């Protein structure tokens, strides 16, 4: 299936979550494009562009929007079909010089690396997925593992954007982030009628980098 979000074209393979049909990928991409949390820091002269990590990249929509905002991006997904889909879309949108897609389970794919911005559209429902496709929505421990690993991959002053839904265990993820001394505030909120989607901005409490 071919989708389009603003000036980004996307080929969505059959087993990959469609970011437009299910809305969450599109909503996170628009937060990346518009939010002050996603504003890239200005690097010192002669330094490489700021770095971003798009966790659970799926179709690659978040990674592409991050690249268009000025980041050097790594996108990660545990699903090989999503990795293939994201790589196709990186080429389709001609951002291959700024985006690398890796296969892996959460932060295991970026061990020892740090990022100025991390984005995540997680499986926000609590439970065991019955089929492979169910991993898009259901997990027993991804939220806790993400929250535990996030502080180590944030560069000094780094931030995260995390999308959550009232259909899932929103309180569980917020509690897991708070347990790691991460400060959280809503950045954008969209009422879809049957659920409310919120993109939260996350910073380390001691970083002092939160905007007014």
Tab-separated table of C-alpha atoms in Angstrom:
chain	number	residue	atom	x	y	z
A	1	UNK	CA	0.000	0.000	0.000
A	2	UNK	CA	1.216	3.519	-0.797
A	3	UNK	CA	0.586	6.283	1.749
A	4	UNK	CA	1.573	9.930	1.936
A	5	UNK	CA	2.095	12.221	4.942
A	6	UNK	CA	2.896	15.805	3.944
A	7	UNK	CA	5.767	15.453	1.460
A	8	UNK	CA	6.768	11.967	2.642
A	9	UNK	CA	5.735	8.980	0.525
A	10	UNK	CA	5.584	5.548	2.163
A	11	UNK	CA	5.320	2.018	0.866
A	12	UNK	CA	3.694	-0.012	3.662
A	13	UNK	CA	4.255	-3.752	3.364
A	14	UNK	CA	1.375	-6.073	4.394
A	15	UNK	CA	2.802	-7.150	7.780
A	16	UNK	CA	3.969	-3.659	8.808
A	17	UNK	CA	1.792	-1.319	10.863
A	18	UNK	CA	0.271	1.337	8.613
A	19	UNK	CA	1.084	4.738	10.194
A	20	UNK	CA	-1.805	6.479	8.428
A	21	UNK	CA	-4.596	3.906	8.805
A	22	UNK	CA	-3.856	3.448	12.516
A	23	UNK	CA	-2.913	7.134	12.951
A	24	UNK	CA	-0.252	6.746	15.642
A	25	UNK	CA	2.750	6.846	13.301
A	26	UNK	CA	1.365	9.886	11.534
A	27	UNK	CA	0.665	11.673	14.840
A	28	UNK	CA	4.176	11.028	16.136
A	29	UNK	CA	5.651	12.200	12.825
A	30	UNK	CA	3.737	15.475	13.078
A	31	UNK	CA	5.006	15.936	16.646
A	32	UNK	CA	8.537	15.447	15.323
A	33	UNK	CA	7.890	18.072	12.660
A	34	UNK	CA	6.258	20.650	14.945
A	35	UNK	CA	7.241	20.137	18.585
A	36	UNK	CA	9.843	22.229	20.401
A	37	UNK	CA	10.973	18.948	21.977
A	38	UNK	CA	12.175	17.819	18.550
A	39	UNK	CA	14.069	21.010	17.751
A	40	UNK	CA	17.621	19.851	16.966
A	41	UNK	CA	20.406	21.509	18.958
A	42	UNK	CA	22.892	23.556	16.998
A	43	UNK	CA	26.157	21.581	16.830
A	44	UNK	CA	29.516	23.313	17.216
A	45	UNK	CA	31.087	24.371	13.939
A	46	UNK	CA	32.670	21.399	12.216
A	47	UNK	CA	30.756	18.847	14.318
A	48	UNK	CA	28.364	16.238	12.849
A	49	UNK	CA	24.595	16.858	12.928
A	50	UNK	CA	22.714	16.013	16.128
A	51	UNK	CA	21.724	12.360	16.444
A	52	UNK	CA	18.301	10.774	16.828
A	53	UNK	CA	17.024	7.264	17.505
A	54	UNK	CA	13.632	6.166	16.170
A	55	UNK	CA	12.762	3.123	18.245
A	56	UNK	CA	10.241	0.685	16.749
A	57	UNK	CA	10.592	2.488	13.438
A	58	UNK	CA	8.067	0.315	11.562
A	59	UNK	CA	7.559	1.860	8.112
A	60	UNK	CA	10.351	4.335	8.863
A	61	UNK	CA	8.061	7.366	8.966
A	62	UNK	CA	9.542	8.726	12.202
A	63	UNK	CA	13.118	8.258	11.022
A	64	UNK	CA	12.362	10.084	7.781
A	65	UNK	CA	10.716	13.022	9.560
A	66	UNK	CA	13.673	13.199	11.949
A	67	UNK	CA	16.084	13.337	9.021
A	68	UNK	CA	14.059	16.097	7.399
A	69	UNK	CA	14.250	18.060	10.657
A	70	UNK	CA	18.049	17.896	10.556
A	71	UNK	CA	19.062	14.829	12.546
A	72	UNK	CA	21.420	11.991	11.727
A	73	UNK	CA	19.122	9.054	12.469
A	74	UNK	CA	19.226	5.404	13.431
A	75	UNK	CA	15.919	3.554	13.168
A	76	UNK	CA	15.508	0.249	15.011
A	77	UNK	CA	12.881	-2.474	14.758
A	78	UNK	CA	12.739	-6.065	15.987
A	79	UNK	CA	10.680	-7.177	12.967
A	80	UNK	CA	12.746	-8.038	9.838
A	81	UNK	CA	9.825	-7.104	7.568
A	82	UNK	CA	9.614	-3.656	9.195
A	83	UNK	CA	13.363	-3.231	8.730
A	84	UNK	CA	12.982	-4.037	5.025
A	85	UNK	CA	10.013	-1.665	4.730
A	86	UNK	CA	11.820	1.187	6.474
A	87	UNK	CA	14.895	0.772	4.290
A	88	UNK	CA	12.717	0.951	1.174
A	89	UNK	CA	11.096	4.159	2.400
A	90	UNK	CA	14.423	5.730	3.310
A	91	UNK	CA	15.519	5.201	-0.298
A	92	UNK	CA	12.152	6.335	-1.671
A	93	UNK	CA	12.443	9.644	0.214
A	94	UNK	CA	16.153	10.057	-0.605
A	95	UNK	CA	17.348	10.385	2.992
A	96	UNK	CA	19.740	7.422	2.911
A	97	UNK	CA	22.692	9.722	3.636
A	98	UNK	CA	21.080	10.645	6.982
A	99	UNK	CA	19.273	7.454	8.070
A	100	UNK	CA	20.479	3.963	8.983
A	101	UNK	CA	17.959	1.216	9.763
A	102	UNK	CA	18.991	-1.635	12.080
A	103	UNK	CA	17.287	-4.815	13.221
A	104	UNK	CA	17.298	-5.412	16.974
A	105	UNK	CA	15.443	-5.571	20.268
A	106	UNK	CA	15.214	-2.096	21.809
A	107	UNK	CA	18.574	-0.603	22.790
A	108	UNK	CA	20.573	-3.749	22.056
A	109	UNK	CA	20.988	-2.476	18.501
A	110	UNK	CA	22.651	0.767	19.641
A	111	UNK	CA	24.814	-0.400	22.551
A	112	UNK	CA	27.257	2.288	23.666
A	113	UNK	CA	25.693	5.039	21.511
A	114	UNK	CA	23.921	8.197	22.673
A	115	UNK	CA	21.353	10.430	21.034
A	116	UNK	CA	20.046	13.966	21.327
A	117	UNK	CA	16.486	12.770	20.648
A	118	UNK	CA	14.781	9.385	21.018
A	119	UNK	CA	11.306	8.738	19.603
A	120	UNK	CA	9.110	5.729	20.368
A	121	UNK	CA	5.666	4.553	19.304
A	122	UNK	CA	5.553	1.497	21.599
A	123	UNK	CA	3.244	-1.492	21.896
A	124	UNK	CA	1.276	0.295	24.603
A	125	UNK	CA	-1.209	-2.466	25.501
A	126	UNK	CA	-0.297	-4.824	28.328
A	127	UNK	CA	-0.392	-8.520	27.469
A	128	UNK	CA	1.080	-11.295	25.355
A	129	UNK	CA	0.563	-10.930	21.594
A	130	UNK	CA	-1.244	-13.913	20.078
A	131	UNK	CA	0.367	-13.465	16.645
A	132	UNK	CA	3.468	-11.729	15.287
A	133	UNK	CA	1.368	-8.799	14.036
A	134	UNK	CA	0.044	-8.331	17.572
A	135	UNK	CA	3.483	-7.144	18.690
A	136	UNK	CA	2.552	-3.746	17.286
A	137	UNK	CA	0.138	-3.265	20.210
A	138	UNK	CA	0.802	-5.890	22.902
A	139	UNK	CA	3.779	-6.541	25.169
A	140	UNK	CA	4.434	-7.753	28.689
A	141	UNK	CA	7.585	-5.738	29.451
A	142	UNK	CA	8.639	-3.400	26.604
A	143	UNK	CA	7.599	-0.293	28.524
A	144	UNK	CA	9.735	-1.112	31.546
A	145	UNK	CA	12.724	-2.182	29.438
A	146	UNK	CA	12.520	0.988	27.368
A	147	UNK	CA	12.285	3.229	30.434
A	148	UNK	CA	15.200	1.445	32.128
A	149	UNK	CA	17.463	1.755	29.088
A	150	UNK	CA	16.512	5.285	28.033
A	151	UNK	CA	18.746	7.296	30.426
A	152	UNK	CA	21.875	5.545	29.141
A	153	UNK	CA	21.230	6.426	25.499
A	154	UNK	CA	20.312	10.078	26.069
A	155	UNK	CA	23.170	12.455	25.361
A	156	UNK	CA	23.597	15.306	27.871
A	157	UNK	CA	20.495	17.473	27.549
A	158	UNK	CA	18.854	14.764	25.419
A	159	UNK	CA	15.117	14.300	25.112
A	160	UNK	CA	12.547	11.731	24.086
A	161	UNK	CA	9.108	11.772	22.498
A	162	UNK	CA	6.919	8.810	23.484
A	163	UNK	CA	3.431	8.162	22.115
A	164	UNK	CA	0.814	6.583	24.405
A	165	UNK	CA	-2.905	5.825	24.161
A	166	UNK	CA	-5.764	5.657	26.621
A	167	UNK	CA	-6.464	2.225	25.097
A	168	UNK	CA	-3.216	0.945	26.586
A	169	UNK	CA	-1.358	0.984	29.880
A	170	UNK	CA	-0.551	4.690	29.799
A	171	UNK	CA	-0.084	4.891	33.564
A	172	UNK	CA	2.316	1.943	33.476
A	173	UNK	CA	4.662	3.634	31.012
A	174	UNK	CA	4.490	6.989	32.801
A	175	UNK	CA	5.261	5.241	36.088
A	176	UNK	CA	8.176	3.354	34.543
A	177	UNK	CA	9.646	6.613	33.219
A	178	UNK	CA	9.182	8.373	36.574
A	179	UNK	CA	10.950	5.486	38.325
A	180	UNK	CA	14.044	6.286	36.246
A	181	UNK	CA	14.006	9.953	37.356
A	182	UNK	CA	12.719	11.119	33.994
A	183	UNK	CA	10.495	14.173	33.818
A	184	UNK	CA	7.440	13.817	31.569
A	185	UNK	CA	4.962	16.327	30.160
A	186	UNK	CA	2.330	16.141	27.391
A	187	UNK	CA	3.445	17.787	24.159
A	188	UNK	CA	0.480	17.069	21.885
A	189	UNK	CA	-2.847	15.345	22.501
A	190	UNK	CA	-5.375	14.122	19.925
A	191	UNK	CA	-8.878	12.817	20.655
A	192	UNK	CA	-9.803	10.174	18.059
A	193	UNK	CA	-13.211	9.512	19.614
A	194	UNK	CA	-12.533	5.957	20.726
A	195	UNK	CA	-9.142	6.787	22.245
A	196	UNK	CA	-6.950	9.739	23.154
A	197	UNK	CA	-3.401	9.747	21.817
A	198	UNK	CA	-0.784	11.748	23.703
A	199	UNK	CA	2.799	12.381	22.679
A	200	UNK	CA	4.840	12.971	25.832
A	201	UNK	CA	8.127	14.831	26.052
A	202	UNK	CA	10.679	13.210	28.346
A	203	UNK	CA	13.879	14.629	29.858
A	204	UNK	CA	16.177	13.650	32.696
A	205	UNK	CA	15.109	15.524	35.836
A	206	UNK	CA	18.636	16.769	36.467
A	207	UNK	CA	19.310	17.867	32.872
A	208	UNK	CA	17.762	21.299	33.189
A	209	UNK	CA	16.939	21.118	29.497
A	210	UNK	CA	13.176	21.297	29.735
A	211	UNK	CA	11.712	24.310	27.938
A	212	UNK	CA	9.316	26.657	29.608
